Amino acid sequence: MSALADGVAGFEHRALHVERGERSGVFFAIAIHAPGADGVALGGCRMVAYPALSDALADALRLSRAMTLKSASVGLRHGGGKCVIAAPADGPLSAERRTEVMSDVGDLVERLGGRFLTGKDAGTTTEDFLAMAKRTSHVIGLPSEHGGSGDPSGITAFGVVTALQAACGEAFGDDSLAGRRVSVLGLGTVGGDVARRAAALGAQLVVSDIDDAKRALADELGARWVEPEQLPREPVDAFSPCALGGVLTREVVAALDCRVVAGAANNQLADDGVAEQLRERGIVWAPDFIANAGGLIGVASEVDGYDLAEAERRTAAIGTALTEVFAHAREQGTTTLAAALAYAGARSAALG
Ligand code: NAD
């Protein structure tokens, strides 16, 4: 039976591996939600300072499930997995200890024997994965000179802009971003590129980041800068959350002054019930696991053997997928989340 058919309550995962690194002493976990039709689960590896180990495990379980949904939504035969590293609370790791952590994680990835492939995510760097690649070959998204498909942030951003356009098409009957007021929260590798691409398409931008150094990009793009807490309250046509997850709380959604939400952040809804609140407020929300699937499509090319042009074609199809999801939600009077889960389930079943 498909893991998607098992529902969302309880432990629906295939495996949860938790270890304290032998070299580093740092805790990390790998969750495998579903093995996929081809027995290979894909998912990034993030490093975050979690308040408690239970938060790290909850994150791994949630994010690996989202990877299964993401993979099915874009027609990939892979399952979903995720690795989380619990960064110590007592400040940043030294370069030496960081290498130790990545070696520890690499040993576990190697022991999984190719059932889980991983690459860069929030809080980890290409250098981290070059260190990990010394312990295991099951690393994806390395730079091309190291045999990989490169940083997936650009193709992720392309997919997010496609999602913004599709959601504007649903909300306004016109998918053009020219002249649209768009807010972007988080100007990291993906959000910065989303802002650049939206500006190039003629959008008027309002942006924010907790990192003040990102003001330089705002100036370069002629974007207005506001404080992070204020950004979701700005009157705009479309809001693009591109920082970390959980941003769409009930309080934030009550304060939104926009018709569209489409961004890169994983797990944007603080809880699934927020999807209904968005629907009641007449806001078109592009479910994150479809909107940000471009990165997965990019790195999966290393396993499935397609080229960049094909990866871009598949990522452009995110717009078609979302248009179908929005129409289904409108016709059935349901949330875009429910419609997207049904869409992912149907594609997963079709893949076998
Ligand atoms: P990143 O670490 O490069 O950027 C995140 C940015 O958000 C940073 O500039 C950070 O300062 C900022 N930020 C963090 N907390 C914030 C807050 N509370 N308010 C405002 N800004 C805040 O990460 P990224 O690779 O750009 O990824 C962004 C999101 O997209 C993450 O949720 C990630 O899981 C998701 N995602 C990324 C990819 C990818 O290809 N990189 C693919 C799919 C999903």
PDB file of C-alpha atoms in Angstrom, residues 42-235:
ATOM      1  CA  LEU A  42      15.614  11.586  -1.395  1.00  0.00           C
ATOM      2  CA  GLY A  43      15.845  14.531   0.969  1.00  0.00           C
ATOM      3  CA  GLY A  44      18.086  17.349   2.134  1.00  0.00           C
ATOM      4  CA  CYS A  45      20.212  17.520   5.255  1.00  0.00           C
ATOM      5  CA  ARG A  46      19.722  20.597   7.459  1.00  0.00           C
ATOM      6  CA  MET A  47      21.570  21.860  10.495  1.00  0.00           C
ATOM      7  CA  VAL A  48      19.458  23.829  12.968  1.00  0.00           C
ATOM      8  CA  ALA A  49      19.823  24.726  16.672  1.00  0.00           C
ATOM      9  CA  TYR A  50      16.700  22.932  17.924  1.00  0.00           C
ATOM     10  CA  PRO A  51      15.378  23.723  21.423  1.00  0.00           C
ATOM     11  CA  ALA A  52      15.257  19.967  22.194  1.00  0.00           C
ATOM     12  CA  LEU A  53      16.025  16.645  20.510  1.00  0.00           C
ATOM     13  CA  SER A  54      12.270  15.994  20.230  1.00  0.00           C
ATOM     14  CA  ASP A  55      11.956  19.128  18.053  1.00  0.00           C
ATOM     15  CA  ALA A  56      14.682  17.816  15.752  1.00  0.00           C
ATOM     16  CA  LEU A  57      12.926  14.450  15.427  1.00  0.00           C
ATOM     17  CA  ALA A  58       9.549  16.102  14.780  1.00  0.00           C
ATOM     18  CA  ASP A  59      11.180  18.225  12.069  1.00  0.00           C
ATOM     19  CA  ALA A  60      12.736  15.152  10.416  1.00  0.00           C
ATOM     20  CA  LEU A  61       9.416  13.275  10.456  1.00  0.00           C
ATOM     21  CA  ARG A  62       7.461  16.240   9.082  1.00  0.00           C
ATOM     22  CA  LEU A  63       9.981  17.172   6.411  1.00  0.00           C
ATOM     23  CA  SER A  64      10.496  13.613   5.169  1.00  0.00           C
ATOM     24  CA  ARG A  65       6.734  13.266   4.705  1.00  0.00           C
ATOM     25  CA  ALA A  66       6.711  16.507   2.723  1.00  0.00           C
ATOM     26  CA  MET A  67       9.456  15.043   0.500  1.00  0.00           C
ATOM     27  CA  THR A  68       7.250  12.031  -0.321  1.00  0.00           C
ATOM     28  CA  LEU A  69       4.394  14.351  -1.256  1.00  0.00           C
ATOM     29  CA  LYS A  70       6.725  16.570  -3.271  1.00  0.00           C
ATOM     30  CA  SER A  71       8.190  13.652  -5.197  1.00  0.00           C
ATOM     31  CA  ALA A  72       4.769  12.214  -6.030  1.00  0.00           C
ATOM     32  CA  SER A  73       3.387  15.642  -7.027  1.00  0.00           C
ATOM     33  CA  VAL A  74       5.980  16.075  -9.751  1.00  0.00           C
ATOM     34  CA  GLY A  75       5.797  12.478 -10.965  1.00  0.00           C
ATOM     35  CA  LEU A  76       9.079  11.147  -9.500  1.00  0.00           C
ATOM     36  CA  ARG A  77       9.291   7.495  -8.402  1.00  0.00           C
ATOM     37  CA  HIS A  78      11.401   8.285  -5.320  1.00  0.00           C
ATOM     38  CA  GLY A  79      10.315   8.296  -1.708  1.00  0.00           C
ATOM     39  CA  GLY A  80      10.866  11.010   0.869  1.00  0.00           C
ATOM     40  CA  GLY A  81      13.579  11.228   3.504  1.00  0.00           C
ATOM     41  CA  LYS A  82      15.250  13.940   5.555  1.00  0.00           C
ATOM     42  CA  CYS A  83      18.343  14.347   7.664  1.00  0.00           C
ATOM     43  CA  VAL A  84      18.447  16.841  10.517  1.00  0.00           C
ATOM     44  CA  ILE A  85      21.531  17.737  12.517  1.00  0.00           C
ATOM     45  CA  ALA A  86      20.904  19.278  15.945  1.00  0.00           C
ATOM     46  CA  ALA A  87      23.447  22.109  16.026  1.00  0.00           C
ATOM     47  CA  PRO A  88      24.805  22.558  19.546  1.00  0.00           C
ATOM     48  CA  ALA A  89      23.258  25.525  21.381  1.00  0.00           C
ATOM     49  CA  ASP A  90      26.664  26.787  22.598  1.00  0.00           C
ATOM     50  CA  GLY A  91      27.545  28.656  19.402  1.00  0.00           C
ATOM     51  CA  PRO A  92      28.748  27.808  15.892  1.00  0.00           C
ATOM     52  CA  LEU A  93      30.823  24.657  15.328  1.00  0.00           C
ATOM     53  CA  SER A  94      34.516  25.040  14.547  1.00  0.00           C
ATOM     54  CA  ALA A  95      35.507  24.035  10.995  1.00  0.00           C
ATOM     55  CA  GLU A  96      37.131  20.890  12.381  1.00  0.00           C
ATOM     56  CA  ARG A  97      34.063  19.813  14.374  1.00  0.00           C
ATOM     57  CA  ARG A  98      31.833  20.581  11.384  1.00  0.00           C
ATOM     58  CA  THR A  99      33.862  18.181   9.268  1.00  0.00           C
ATOM     59  CA  GLU A 100      33.520  15.585  12.048  1.00  0.00           C
ATOM     60  CA  VAL A 101      29.719  15.984  12.055  1.00  0.00           C
ATOM     61  CA  MET A 102      29.487  15.594   8.292  1.00  0.00           C
ATOM     62  CA  SER A 103      31.748  12.514   8.457  1.00  0.00           C
ATOM     63  CA  ASP A 104      29.520  11.006  11.167  1.00  0.00           C
ATOM     64  CA  VAL A 105      26.383  11.636   9.102  1.00  0.00           C
ATOM     65  CA  GLY A 106      28.159  10.330   5.989  1.00  0.00           C
ATOM     66  CA  ASP A 107      28.895   7.033   7.745  1.00  0.00           C
ATOM     67  CA  LEU A 108      25.206   6.544   8.556  1.00  0.00           C
ATOM     68  CA  VAL A 109      24.164   7.499   4.996  1.00  0.00           C
ATOM     69  CA  GLU A 110      26.687   4.942   3.700  1.00  0.00           C
ATOM     70  CA  ARG A 111      25.331   2.234   6.033  1.00  0.00           C
ATOM     71  CA  LEU A 112      21.862   2.853   4.567  1.00  0.00           C
ATOM     72  CA  GLY A 113      23.351   1.531   1.342  1.00  0.00           C
ATOM     73  CA  GLY A 114      21.728   3.927  -1.160  1.00  0.00           C
ATOM     74  CA  ARG A 115      18.229   3.788   0.348  1.00  0.00           C
ATOM     75  CA  PHE A 116      18.646   7.479   1.254  1.00  0.00           C
ATOM     76  CA  LEU A 117      20.375  10.127  -0.866  1.00  0.00           C
ATOM     77  CA  THR A 118      20.964  13.588   0.574  1.00  0.00           C
ATOM     78  CA  GLY A 119      22.276  17.058  -0.183  1.00  0.00           C
ATOM     79  CA  LYS A 120      22.351  20.697   0.937  1.00  0.00           C
ATOM     80  CA  ASP A 121      19.470  22.231   2.883  1.00  0.00           C
ATOM     81  CA  ALA A 122      19.027  25.119   5.331  1.00  0.00           C
ATOM     82  CA  GLY A 123      22.107  25.580   7.509  1.00  0.00           C
ATOM     83  CA  THR A 124      24.433  23.312   5.501  1.00  0.00           C
ATOM     84  CA  THR A 125      26.910  24.229   2.778  1.00  0.00           C
ATOM     85  CA  THR A 126      28.514  22.734  -0.304  1.00  0.00           C
ATOM     86  CA  GLU A 127      31.762  22.371   1.692  1.00  0.00           C
ATOM     87  CA  ASP A 128      29.844  20.257   4.233  1.00  0.00           C
ATOM     88  CA  PHE A 129      28.825  17.868   1.467  1.00  0.00           C
ATOM     89  CA  LEU A 130      32.293  17.687  -0.008  1.00  0.00           C
ATOM     90  CA  ALA A 131      33.349  16.515   3.484  1.00  0.00           C
ATOM     91  CA  MET A 132      30.458  14.040   3.628  1.00  0.00           C
ATOM     92  CA  ALA A 133      31.287  12.745   0.136  1.00  0.00           C
ATOM     93  CA  LYS A 134      34.600  11.424   1.540  1.00  0.00           C
ATOM     94  CA  ARG A 135      32.551   8.920   3.605  1.00  0.00           C
ATOM     95  CA  THR A 136      29.732   8.065   1.182  1.00  0.00           C
ATOM     96  CA  SER A 137      28.845   8.243  -2.507  1.00  0.00           C
ATOM     97  CA  HIS A 138      25.145   8.776  -1.707  1.00  0.00           C
ATOM     98  CA  VAL A 139      25.385  12.576  -1.867  1.00  0.00           C
ATOM     99  CA  ILE A 140      23.465  14.669  -4.436  1.00  0.00           C
ATOM    100  CA  GLY A 141      23.636  18.314  -5.524  1.00  0.00           C
ATOM    101  CA  LEU A 142      27.448  18.569  -5.476  1.00  0.00           C
ATOM    102  CA  PRO A 143      29.025  21.125  -7.847  1.00  0.00           C
ATOM    103  CA  SER A 144      29.390  19.897 -11.441  1.00  0.00           C
ATOM    104  CA  GLU A 145      33.198  19.747 -11.110  1.00  0.00           C
ATOM    105  CA  HIS A 146      32.594  17.122  -8.397  1.00  0.00           C
ATOM    106  CA  GLY A 147      30.176  15.173 -10.602  1.00  0.00           C
ATOM    107  CA  GLY A 148      26.909  16.584  -9.256  1.00  0.00           C
ATOM    108  CA  SER A 149      24.050  18.669 -10.651  1.00  0.00           C
ATOM    109  CA  GLY A 150      25.047  21.729  -8.617  1.00  0.00           C
ATOM    110  CA  ASP A 151      23.207  23.915  -6.117  1.00  0.00           C
ATOM    111  CA  PRO A 152      19.442  23.441  -6.726  1.00  0.00           C
ATOM    112  CA  SER A 153      18.505  26.915  -5.366  1.00  0.00           C
ATOM    113  CA  GLY A 154      18.190  28.486  -8.832  1.00  0.00           C
ATOM    114  CA  ILE A 155      15.799  25.892 -10.201  1.00  0.00           C
ATOM    115  CA  THR A 156      13.857  25.990  -6.911  1.00  0.00           C
ATOM    116  CA  ALA A 157      13.446  29.754  -7.336  1.00  0.00           C
ATOM    117  CA  PHE A 158      12.320  29.272 -10.955  1.00  0.00           C
ATOM    118  CA  GLY A 159       9.629  26.873  -9.706  1.00  0.00           C
ATOM    119  CA  VAL A 160       8.529  29.283  -6.969  1.00  0.00           C
ATOM    120  CA  VAL A 161       8.094  32.118  -9.480  1.00  0.00           C
ATOM    121  CA  THR A 162       6.092  29.715 -11.671  1.00  0.00           C
ATOM    122  CA  ALA A 163       3.924  28.987  -8.615  1.00  0.00           C
ATOM    123  CA  LEU A 164       3.464  32.718  -7.947  1.00  0.00           C
ATOM    124  CA  GLN A 165       2.317  33.172 -11.546  1.00  0.00           C
ATOM    125  CA  ALA A 166      -0.115  30.229 -11.389  1.00  0.00           C
ATOM    126  CA  ALA A 167      -1.579  31.494  -8.099  1.00  0.00           C
ATOM    127  CA  CYS A 168      -1.952  35.027  -9.539  1.00  0.00           C
ATOM    128  CA  GLY A 169      -3.719  33.442 -12.508  1.00  0.00           C
ATOM    129  CA  GLU A 170      -6.213  31.844 -10.094  1.00  0.00           C
ATOM    130  CA  ALA A 171      -6.662  34.937  -7.903  1.00  0.00           C
ATOM    131  CA  PHE A 172      -6.694  37.689 -10.552  1.00  0.00           C
ATOM    132  CA  GLY A 173      -7.387  35.857 -13.833  1.00  0.00           C
ATOM    133  CA  ASP A 174      -3.976  37.074 -15.043  1.00  0.00           C
ATOM    134  CA  ASP A 175      -0.710  35.278 -14.286  1.00  0.00           C
ATOM    135  CA  SER A 176       1.616  38.152 -15.163  1.00  0.00           C
ATOM    136  CA  LEU A 177       3.827  39.544 -12.379  1.00  0.00           C
ATOM    137  CA  ALA A 178       4.314  42.851 -14.226  1.00  0.00           C
ATOM    138  CA  GLY A 179       3.180  45.643 -11.925  1.00  0.00           C
ATOM    139  CA  ARG A 180       2.181  43.192  -9.169  1.00  0.00           C
ATOM    140  CA  ARG A 181       3.160  44.036  -5.613  1.00  0.00           C
ATOM    141  CA  VAL A 182       5.084  41.030  -4.284  1.00  0.00           C
ATOM    142  CA  SER A 183       6.590  40.619  -0.796  1.00  0.00           C
ATOM    143  CA  VAL A 184       9.463  38.187  -0.174  1.00  0.00           C
ATOM    144  CA  LEU A 185      10.371  37.034   3.351  1.00  0.00           C
ATOM    145  CA  GLY A 186      13.927  35.653   3.548  1.00  0.00           C
ATOM    146  CA  LEU A 187      16.497  36.703   0.939  1.00  0.00           C
ATOM    147  CA  GLY A 188      18.640  33.555   1.183  1.00  0.00           C
ATOM    148  CA  THR A 189      19.853  31.503  -1.748  1.00  0.00           C
ATOM    149  CA  VAL A 190      16.295  30.786  -2.928  1.00  0.00           C
ATOM    150  CA  GLY A 191      14.445  33.920  -1.715  1.00  0.00           C
ATOM    151  CA  GLY A 192      17.139  36.209  -3.113  1.00  0.00           C
ATOM    152  CA  ASP A 193      16.764  34.547  -6.510  1.00  0.00           C
ATOM    153  CA  VAL A 194      12.940  34.675  -6.313  1.00  0.00           C
ATOM    154  CA  ALA A 195      13.235  38.434  -5.670  1.00  0.00           C
ATOM    155  CA  ARG A 196      15.618  38.868  -8.630  1.00  0.00           C
ATOM    156  CA  ARG A 197      13.399  36.882 -10.992  1.00  0.00           C
ATOM    157  CA  ALA A 198      10.199  38.655  -9.843  1.00  0.00           C
ATOM    158  CA  ALA A 199      11.891  42.063 -10.256  1.00  0.00           C
ATOM    159  CA  ALA A 200      13.014  41.079 -13.763  1.00  0.00           C
ATOM    160  CA  LEU A 201       9.362  40.233 -14.564  1.00  0.00           C
ATOM    161  CA  GLY A 202       8.280  43.726 -13.472  1.00  0.00           C
ATOM    162  CA  ALA A 203       7.059  43.072  -9.921  1.00  0.00           C
ATOM    163  CA  GLN A 204       7.249  45.834  -7.288  1.00  0.00           C
ATOM    164  CA  LEU A 205       8.989  44.295  -4.304  1.00  0.00           C
ATOM    165  CA  VAL A 206       8.795  44.595  -0.529  1.00  0.00           C
ATOM    166  CA  VAL A 207      11.403  42.392   1.157  1.00  0.00           C
ATOM    167  CA  SER A 208      12.804  41.422   4.533  1.00  0.00           C
ATOM    168  CA  ASP A 209      15.360  39.191   6.243  1.00  0.00           C
ATOM    169  CA  ILE A 210      16.672  38.819   9.796  1.00  0.00           C
ATOM    170  CA  ASP A 211      20.120  39.299   8.283  1.00  0.00           C
ATOM    171  CA  ASP A 212      20.673  43.033   7.802  1.00  0.00           C
ATOM    172  CA  ALA A 213      23.392  42.332   5.213  1.00  0.00           C
ATOM    173  CA  LYS A 214      20.578  41.378   2.801  1.00  0.00           C
ATOM    174  CA  ARG A 215      19.602  45.063   2.558  1.00  0.00           C
ATOM    175  CA  ALA A 216      22.230  45.365  -0.177  1.00  0.00           C
ATOM    176  CA  LEU A 217      20.174  43.096  -2.447  1.00  0.00           C
ATOM    177  CA  ALA A 218      17.025  45.075  -1.633  1.00  0.00           C
ATOM    178  CA  ASP A 219      18.802  48.273  -2.707  1.00  0.00           C
ATOM    179  CA  GLU A 220      20.118  46.630  -5.875  1.00  0.00           C
ATOM    180  CA  LEU A 221      16.586  45.539  -6.876  1.00  0.00           C
ATOM    181  CA  GLY A 222      14.941  48.826  -5.887  1.00  0.00           C
ATOM    182  CA  ALA A 223      12.898  46.899  -3.295  1.00  0.00           C
ATOM    183  CA  ARG A 224      11.413  48.449  -0.170  1.00  0.00           C
ATOM    184  CA  TRP A 225      12.789  46.949   3.077  1.00  0.00           C
ATOM    185  CA  VAL A 226      10.601  46.355   6.144  1.00  0.00           C
ATOM    186  CA  GLU A 227      11.221  44.488   9.402  1.00  0.00           C
ATOM    187  CA  PRO A 228      10.527  40.707   9.308  1.00  0.00           C
ATOM    188  CA  GLU A 229       7.497  40.847  11.684  1.00  0.00           C
ATOM    189  CA  GLN A 230       5.907  43.561   9.555  1.00  0.00           C
ATOM    190  CA  LEU A 231       6.397  41.914   6.170  1.00  0.00           C
ATOM    191  CA  PRO A 232       3.351  39.547   6.198  1.00  0.00           C
ATOM    192  CA  ARG A 233       1.145  42.539   7.097  1.00  0.00           C
ATOM    193  CA  GLU A 234       2.222  44.651   4.111  1.00  0.00           C
ATOM    194  CA  PRO A 235      -0.549  45.340   1.576  1.00  0.00           C
TER     195      PRO A 235
END
